[in-house]
Amino acid sequence: MDGNRIPHHPDVRAITLQQILEALVDPVRRSIVTQLCDAPTDLRCGGVDLPVSKSTATHHFRILREAGLIRQYYVGTSRMNTVRRDEIDEAFPGLLDAVVSADRMPFEGGTPS
C-alpha cells in the first residue's frame, strides 16, 4: 500500500471529547458511524447509504477522520472506512455504544419514541 495515499489520522491520545461530540452532532455523520459499526467489514465511501452528494459525503468523512472516529485507507481506487472502535472505547468507554444505540432509535415528530 502506498503510504502517501493514507490520509492523516490523529493519535488517539490527542483526541478530545469535544472534538468527538462536535463531529457527531450532525445526523449524517452519526449515520456514517452507525453504518460502519453495523457493517461486517470495512466499507468504501460509496458503500455507505447517505442522502447527500458525493462531495458533501467526502466532507462528512473528513470531519469524522479528523475527529479521530474513523480510519481511512485505500484498496485499489476505493477509499475504505472503519470505526476506530478499540481506540475510542479505550479512551471514552461506552461512548460509541451510546451514540449508535441512540442513532438507531426510531423518531416520530422529531422526538425519540
Coordinates of C-alpha atoms in Angstrom, one line a residue:
M1 CA 0.0 0.0 0.0
D2 CA 1.3 3.4 -0.9
G3 CA 1.9 5.3 2.4
N4 CA 1.4 8.6 0.6
R5 CA -2.2 7.7 -0.1
I6 CA -3.1 7.2 3.5
P7 CA -4.7 10.3 5.0
H8 CA -3.6 11.7 8.3
H9 CA -5.3 10.3 11.4
P10 CA -4.9 11.9 14.8
D11 CA -3.2 10.0 17.6
V12 CA -5.9 8.7 20.0
R13 CA -4.2 10.4 22.9
A14 CA -4.7 13.8 21.1
I15 CA -8.5 13.2 20.6
T16 CA -10.8 15.2 22.9
L17 CA -14.3 14.5 23.8
Q18 CA -15.2 18.0 22.5
Q19 CA -13.9 17.0 19.0
I20 CA -15.9 13.8 19.0
L21 CA -19.1 15.4 20.1
E22 CA -18.8 18.2 17.6
A23 CA -18.3 15.6 14.8
L24 CA -21.3 13.6 16.0
V25 CA -23.7 16.5 16.3
D26 CA -24.5 16.1 12.6
P27 CA -27.1 13.3 11.8
V28 CA -25.3 12.4 8.6
R29 CA -22.1 11.7 10.4
R30 CA -23.9 9.8 13.1
S31 CA -25.4 7.7 10.4
I32 CA -22.0 7.0 8.9
V33 CA -20.6 5.9 12.2
T34 CA -23.7 3.7 12.9
Q35 CA -23.4 2.1 9.4
L36 CA -19.7 1.4 9.9
C37 CA -20.3 -0.1 13.3
D38 CA -23.0 -2.3 11.9
A39 CA -21.1 -3.5 8.8
P40 CA -19.4 -6.9 9.0
T41 CA -16.4 -5.5 7.1
D42 CA -14.9 -2.1 6.3
L43 CA -16.9 0.0 3.8
R44 CA -15.9 2.1 0.9
C45 CA -17.2 5.6 0.9
G46 CA -19.8 4.7 -1.8
G47 CA -20.9 1.7 0.2
V48 CA -22.4 3.9 2.9
D49 CA -26.0 4.9 2.3
L50 CA -26.2 8.7 2.5
P51 CA -28.8 11.3 1.5
V52 CA -26.2 13.8 0.3
S53 CA -24.0 14.4 -2.7
K54 CA -20.6 12.8 -3.2
S55 CA -18.8 16.0 -2.3
T56 CA -20.8 16.5 0.8
A57 CA -20.2 12.9 1.8
T58 CA -16.5 13.4 1.4
H59 CA -16.7 16.4 3.7
H60 CA -18.5 14.3 6.4
F61 CA -16.0 11.5 6.1
R62 CA -13.1 14.0 6.5
I63 CA -14.7 15.5 9.7
L64 CA -15.0 12.1 11.2
R65 CA -11.4 11.2 10.3
E66 CA -10.0 14.4 11.6
A67 CA -12.0 14.0 14.9
G68 CA -10.4 10.5 15.2
L69 CA -13.6 8.5 14.9
I70 CA -12.8 6.7 11.7
R71 CA -9.7 5.3 9.9
Q72 CA -9.5 5.6 6.1
Y73 CA -7.2 3.7 3.8
Y74 CA -7.1 2.7 0.1
V75 CA -7.7 -0.6 -1.5
G76 CA -7.1 0.0 -5.2
T77 CA -9.0 3.1 -6.0
S78 CA -11.6 2.7 -3.2
R79 CA -11.2 4.6 0.0
M80 CA -12.1 2.3 2.8
N81 CA -13.5 3.3 6.1
T82 CA -13.7 1.7 9.6
V83 CA -14.6 3.0 13.0
R84 CA -11.6 3.2 15.4
R85 CA -13.7 1.3 17.9
D86 CA -11.0 -0.3 20.1
E87 CA -9.1 3.0 20.4
I88 CA -12.3 5.1 21.1
D89 CA -13.7 2.6 23.5
E90 CA -10.4 2.6 25.5
A91 CA -10.3 6.4 25.6
F92 CA -14.1 7.0 26.0
P93 CA -15.7 3.8 27.4
G94 CA -19.3 3.3 26.3
L95 CA -19.5 6.4 24.1
L96 CA -19.7 4.7 20.7
D97 CA -22.3 2.2 22.0
A98 CA -24.4 5.1 23.4
V99 CA -24.2 7.1 20.2
V100 CA -25.0 4.1 17.9
S101 CA -27.8 3.0 20.2
A102 CA -29.4 6.4 20.2
D103 CA -29.0 6.8 16.4
R104 CA -30.9 3.5 15.9
M105 CA -33.9 4.8 17.9
P106 CA -37.0 5.4 15.7
F107 CA -38.1 9.1 15.6
E108 CA -41.7 10.3 15.4
G109 CA -42.3 14.0 15.1
G110 CA -38.7 14.9 15.8
T111 CA -38.5 13.3 19.2
P112 CA -37.4 9.8 20.2
S113 CA -40.3 7.4 20.7

